[in-house]
Coordinates of C-alpha atoms and ligand atoms in Angstrom, one line a residue:
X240 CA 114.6 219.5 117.3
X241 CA 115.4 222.8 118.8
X242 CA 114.0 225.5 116.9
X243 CA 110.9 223.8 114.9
X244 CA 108.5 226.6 114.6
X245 CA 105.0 225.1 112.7
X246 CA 106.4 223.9 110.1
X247 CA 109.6 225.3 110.0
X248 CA 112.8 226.3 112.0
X249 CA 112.5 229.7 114.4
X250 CA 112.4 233.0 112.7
X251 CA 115.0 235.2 114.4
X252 CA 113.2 237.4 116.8
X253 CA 113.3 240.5 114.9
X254 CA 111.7 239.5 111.9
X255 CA 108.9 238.1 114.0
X256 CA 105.6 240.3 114.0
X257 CA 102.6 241.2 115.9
X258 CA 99.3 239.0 116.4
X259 CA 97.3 240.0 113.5
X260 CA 93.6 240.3 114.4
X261 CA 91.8 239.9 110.9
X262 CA 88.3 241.7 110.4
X263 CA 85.2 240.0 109.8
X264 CA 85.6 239.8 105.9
X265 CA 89.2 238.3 106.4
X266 CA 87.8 235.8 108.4
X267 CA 85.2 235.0 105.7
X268 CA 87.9 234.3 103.3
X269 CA 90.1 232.1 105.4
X270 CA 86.6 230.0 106.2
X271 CA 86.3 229.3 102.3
X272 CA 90.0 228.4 102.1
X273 CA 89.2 226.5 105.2
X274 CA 85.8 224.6 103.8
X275 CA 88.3 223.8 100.6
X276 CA 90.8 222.0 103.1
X277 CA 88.1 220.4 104.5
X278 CA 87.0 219.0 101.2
X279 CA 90.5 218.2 100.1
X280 CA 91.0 216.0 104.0
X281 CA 87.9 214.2 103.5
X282 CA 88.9 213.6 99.5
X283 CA 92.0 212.0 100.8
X284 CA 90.1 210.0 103.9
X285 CA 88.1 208.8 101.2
X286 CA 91.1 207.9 98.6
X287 CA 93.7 206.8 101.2
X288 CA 92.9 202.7 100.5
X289 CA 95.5 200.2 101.0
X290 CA 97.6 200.0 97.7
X291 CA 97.7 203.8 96.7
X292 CA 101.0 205.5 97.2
X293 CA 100.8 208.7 99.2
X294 CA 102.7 210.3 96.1
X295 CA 99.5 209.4 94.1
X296 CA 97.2 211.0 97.4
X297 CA 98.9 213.9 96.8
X298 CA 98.3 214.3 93.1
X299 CA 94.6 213.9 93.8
X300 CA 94.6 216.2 96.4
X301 CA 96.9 219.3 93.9
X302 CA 94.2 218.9 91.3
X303 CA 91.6 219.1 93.3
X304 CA 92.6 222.1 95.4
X305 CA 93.8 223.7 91.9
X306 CA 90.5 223.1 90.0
X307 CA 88.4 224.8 92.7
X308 CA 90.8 227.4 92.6
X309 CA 92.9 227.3 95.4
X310 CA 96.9 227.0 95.6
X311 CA 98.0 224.1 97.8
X312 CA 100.3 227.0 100.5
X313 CA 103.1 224.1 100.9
X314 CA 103.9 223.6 97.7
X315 CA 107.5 225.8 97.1
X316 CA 107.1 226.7 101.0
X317 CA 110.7 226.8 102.1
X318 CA 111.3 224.4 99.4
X319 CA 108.9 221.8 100.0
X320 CA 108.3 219.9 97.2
X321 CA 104.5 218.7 97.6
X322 CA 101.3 220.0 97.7
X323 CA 100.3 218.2 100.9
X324 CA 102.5 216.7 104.1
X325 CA 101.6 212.3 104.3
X326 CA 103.0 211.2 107.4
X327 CA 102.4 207.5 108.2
X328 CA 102.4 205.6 111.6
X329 CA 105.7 207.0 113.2
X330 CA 106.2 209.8 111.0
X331 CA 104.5 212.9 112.9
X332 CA 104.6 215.5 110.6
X333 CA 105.9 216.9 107.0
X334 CA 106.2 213.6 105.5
X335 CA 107.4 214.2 101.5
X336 CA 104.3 212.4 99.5
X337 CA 106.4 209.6 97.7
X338 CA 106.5 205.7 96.9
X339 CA 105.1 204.9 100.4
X340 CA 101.9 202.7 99.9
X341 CA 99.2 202.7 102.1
X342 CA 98.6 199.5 104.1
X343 CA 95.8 198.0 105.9
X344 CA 96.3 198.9 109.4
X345 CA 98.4 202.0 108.8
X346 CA 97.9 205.2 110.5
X347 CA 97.7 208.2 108.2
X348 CA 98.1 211.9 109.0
X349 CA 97.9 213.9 106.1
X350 CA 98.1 217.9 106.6
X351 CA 96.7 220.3 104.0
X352 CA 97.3 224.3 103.8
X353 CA 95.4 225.7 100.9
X354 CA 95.4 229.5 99.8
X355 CA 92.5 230.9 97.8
X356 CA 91.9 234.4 97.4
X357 CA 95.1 235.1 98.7
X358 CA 93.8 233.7 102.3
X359 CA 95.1 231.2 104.0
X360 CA 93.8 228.2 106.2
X361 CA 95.6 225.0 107.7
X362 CA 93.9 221.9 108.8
X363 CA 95.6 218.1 109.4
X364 CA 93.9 214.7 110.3
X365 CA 95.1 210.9 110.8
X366 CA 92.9 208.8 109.5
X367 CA 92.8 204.8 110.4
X368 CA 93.9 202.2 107.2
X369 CA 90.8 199.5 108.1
X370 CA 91.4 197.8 111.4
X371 CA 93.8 199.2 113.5
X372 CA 95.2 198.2 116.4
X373 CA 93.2 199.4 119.7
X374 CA 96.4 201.4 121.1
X375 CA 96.1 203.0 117.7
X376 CA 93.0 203.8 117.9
X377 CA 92.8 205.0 121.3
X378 CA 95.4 207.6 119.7
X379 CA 93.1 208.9 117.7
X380 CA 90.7 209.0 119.9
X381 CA 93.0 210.9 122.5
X382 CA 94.3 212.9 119.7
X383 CA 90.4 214.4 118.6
X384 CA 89.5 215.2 121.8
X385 CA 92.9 216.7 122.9
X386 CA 92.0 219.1 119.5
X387 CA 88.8 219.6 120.6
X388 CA 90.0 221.0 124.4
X389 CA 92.4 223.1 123.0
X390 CA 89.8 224.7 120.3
X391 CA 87.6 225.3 123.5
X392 CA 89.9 227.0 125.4
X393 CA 90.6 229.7 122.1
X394 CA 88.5 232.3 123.5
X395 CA 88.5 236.3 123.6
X396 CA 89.7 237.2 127.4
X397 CA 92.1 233.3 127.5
X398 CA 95.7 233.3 126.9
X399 CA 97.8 230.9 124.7
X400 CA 98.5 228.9 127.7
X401 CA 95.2 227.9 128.3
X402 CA 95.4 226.6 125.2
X403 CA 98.5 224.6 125.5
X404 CA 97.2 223.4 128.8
X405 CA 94.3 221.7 127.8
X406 CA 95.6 219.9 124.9
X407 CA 98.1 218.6 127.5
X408 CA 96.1 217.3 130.5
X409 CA 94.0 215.1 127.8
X410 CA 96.7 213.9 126.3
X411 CA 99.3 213.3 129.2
X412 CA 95.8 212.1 131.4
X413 CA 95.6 209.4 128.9
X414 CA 99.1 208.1 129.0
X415 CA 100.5 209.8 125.6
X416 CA 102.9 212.0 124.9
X417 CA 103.1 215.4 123.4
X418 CA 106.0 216.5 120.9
X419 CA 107.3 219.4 122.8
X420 CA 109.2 220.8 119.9
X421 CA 106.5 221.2 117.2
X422 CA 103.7 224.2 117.8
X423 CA 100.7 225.2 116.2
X424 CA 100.7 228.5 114.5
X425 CA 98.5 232.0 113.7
X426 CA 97.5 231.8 110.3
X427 CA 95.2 233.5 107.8
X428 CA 97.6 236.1 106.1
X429 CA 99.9 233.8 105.6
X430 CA 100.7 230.1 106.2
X431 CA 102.6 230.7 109.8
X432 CA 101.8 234.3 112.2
X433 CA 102.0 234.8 115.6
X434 CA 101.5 233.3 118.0
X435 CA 103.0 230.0 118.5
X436 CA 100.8 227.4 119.9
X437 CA 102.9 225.0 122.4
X438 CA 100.7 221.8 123.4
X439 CA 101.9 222.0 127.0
X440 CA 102.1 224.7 128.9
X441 CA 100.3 226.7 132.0
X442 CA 97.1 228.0 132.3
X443 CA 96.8 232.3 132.3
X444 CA 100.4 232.1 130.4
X445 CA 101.5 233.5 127.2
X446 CA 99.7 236.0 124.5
X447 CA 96.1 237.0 125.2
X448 CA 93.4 236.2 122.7
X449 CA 91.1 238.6 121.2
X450 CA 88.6 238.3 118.7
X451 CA 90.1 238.1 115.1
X452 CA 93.1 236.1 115.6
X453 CA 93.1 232.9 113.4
X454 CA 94.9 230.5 114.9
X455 CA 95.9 226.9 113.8
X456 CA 95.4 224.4 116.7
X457 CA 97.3 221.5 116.3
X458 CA 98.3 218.6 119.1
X459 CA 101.2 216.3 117.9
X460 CA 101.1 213.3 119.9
X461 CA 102.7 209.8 120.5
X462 CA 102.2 206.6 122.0
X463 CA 105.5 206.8 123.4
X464 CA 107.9 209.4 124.3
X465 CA 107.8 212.8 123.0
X466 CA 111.6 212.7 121.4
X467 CA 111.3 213.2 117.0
X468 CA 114.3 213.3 114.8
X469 CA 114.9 215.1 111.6
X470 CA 115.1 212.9 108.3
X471 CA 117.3 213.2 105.9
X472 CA 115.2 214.7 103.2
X473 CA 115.2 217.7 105.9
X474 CA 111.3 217.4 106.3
X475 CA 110.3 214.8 107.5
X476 CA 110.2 214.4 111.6
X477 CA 109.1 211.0 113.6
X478 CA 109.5 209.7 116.5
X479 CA 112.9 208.6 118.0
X480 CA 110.9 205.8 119.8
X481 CA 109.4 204.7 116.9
X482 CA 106.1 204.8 118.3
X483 CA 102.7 206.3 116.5
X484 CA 101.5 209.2 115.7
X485 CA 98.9 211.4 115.3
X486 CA 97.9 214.7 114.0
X487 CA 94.9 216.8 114.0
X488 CA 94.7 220.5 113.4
X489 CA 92.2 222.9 112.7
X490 CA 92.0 226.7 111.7
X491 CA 90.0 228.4 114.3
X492 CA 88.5 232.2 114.7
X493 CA 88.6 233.8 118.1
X494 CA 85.2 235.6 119.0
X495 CA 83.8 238.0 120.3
X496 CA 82.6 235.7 122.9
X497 CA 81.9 232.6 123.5
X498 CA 83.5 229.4 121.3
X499 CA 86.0 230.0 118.6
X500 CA 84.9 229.6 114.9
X501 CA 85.9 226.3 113.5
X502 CA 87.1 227.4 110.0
X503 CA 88.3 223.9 108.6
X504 CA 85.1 222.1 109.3
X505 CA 82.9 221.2 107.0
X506 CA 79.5 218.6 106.1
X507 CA 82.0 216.4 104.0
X508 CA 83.8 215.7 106.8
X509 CA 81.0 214.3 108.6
X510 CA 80.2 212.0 105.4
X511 CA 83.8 211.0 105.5
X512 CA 83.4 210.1 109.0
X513 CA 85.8 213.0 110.4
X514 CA 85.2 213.8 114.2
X515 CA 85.1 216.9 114.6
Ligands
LIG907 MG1 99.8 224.0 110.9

């Protein structure tokens, strides 16, 4: 899996650009995209019942981003064919909405990009079918607070690494794994900036962060080993092991000081039951 960048291979180095810092205004418009993503998550938490196909999920999900206005960003990106990514229990990421059904017990990580006003924002979570096994749901578990370290670490004066680090100590200190070869992302302009966001790494490392980067923070973890393969329909990646999955992600605003902004949070996800 050499070369995945977000949600895509590598650009080649010279097309890559600068960190963009995005004023104050720019960062209002990617928290509106970002409260619509929330919406649309806790719309899907909500709809995601044993029996519905994630092809049916996704439908939902398109008219609902579309009647408030927004453009669902992976729809036609690079190709993709659907307006949000449904990856179930091994499948970690960019899973093709399709004739899967939903299952009691499943674990469900749906990702949703939406652009409105020609901003961006980017925000995943895996959400539990009913009763899940308890190694499943220590995942998630894991996999919320691993988010939650990284988005404290994304601070004006920290580097990427710090970043990385984080996510990595919770997850590896609890006996998971974290896919090496998927990273989160800058975002806000468009779907996938500068910097790339490893979950592993050191501490003082990498890009410096300053106030006005957006940046998409997004451990990929397993139960098992980190190894993912490629499907065949060239988008969907799970694990070799065949072990779960999980996925959270949020869109997050460096400050001036002190804690990042959370962009992709909002009330509904509380009443959906979405931590954080
Ligand atoms: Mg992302």
């Amino acid at each position: 899996m050499e070369g995945v960048w977000g949600n895509r291979e590598v650009p080649p180095a010279e097309t890559r650009t600068v960190i963009i810092r995005k004023s104050t205004q720019e960062v209002d418009g990617i928290a509106k995209a970002g409260e619509l993503v929330a919406e649309t998550i806790a719309l899907l938490g909500e709809q995601a019942q044993p029996g519905i196909t994630t092809a049916e999920l996704d439908r939902i999900a398109e008219d609902f981003i579309r009647e408030h206005g927004g453009v669902p960003t992976s729809k036609g990106y690079r190709g993709f064919p659907a307006a949000t990514c449904i990856s179930p229990n091994s499948m970690v990421v960019h899973g093709i909405p399709g004739a899967h059904r939903v299952d009691e017990g499943d674990l469900l990580s749906v990702d949703v990009g939406i652009t409105l006003d020609g901003l961006v924002a980017d925000s995943a979570y895996t959400f539990a079918i009913g009763e899940v096994d308890p190694e499943a749901h220590r995942l998630l578990e894991v996999g919320r607070q691993a988010l939650t370290a990284g988005i404290e670490q994304a601070r004006s004066g920290n580097r990427v690494g710090d970043i990385s680090h984080a996510v990595q100590q919770v997850v590896e200190g609890a006996g998971f794994s974290v896919v090496r070869s998927l990273v989160g992302h800058g975002v806000g302009r468009s779907y996938h900036e500068e910097p790339q966001i490893p979950n592993f790494g050191e501490p003082g490392r990498g890009p410096l962060l300053q106030s006005g980067m957006t940046l998409a923070i997004e451990p990929m973890i397993t139960v098992g080993d980190p190894e993912v393969y490629l499907h065949d329909d060239e988008w969907s990646i799970s694990t070799q092991d065949g072990s779960l999955a999980a996925h959270f992600e949020h869109t997050v605003a460096v400050a001036e000081e002190g804690p990042s902004r959370i962009l992709t949070a909002a009330k509904s996800r509380e009443r959906a039951g979405l931590v954080p």
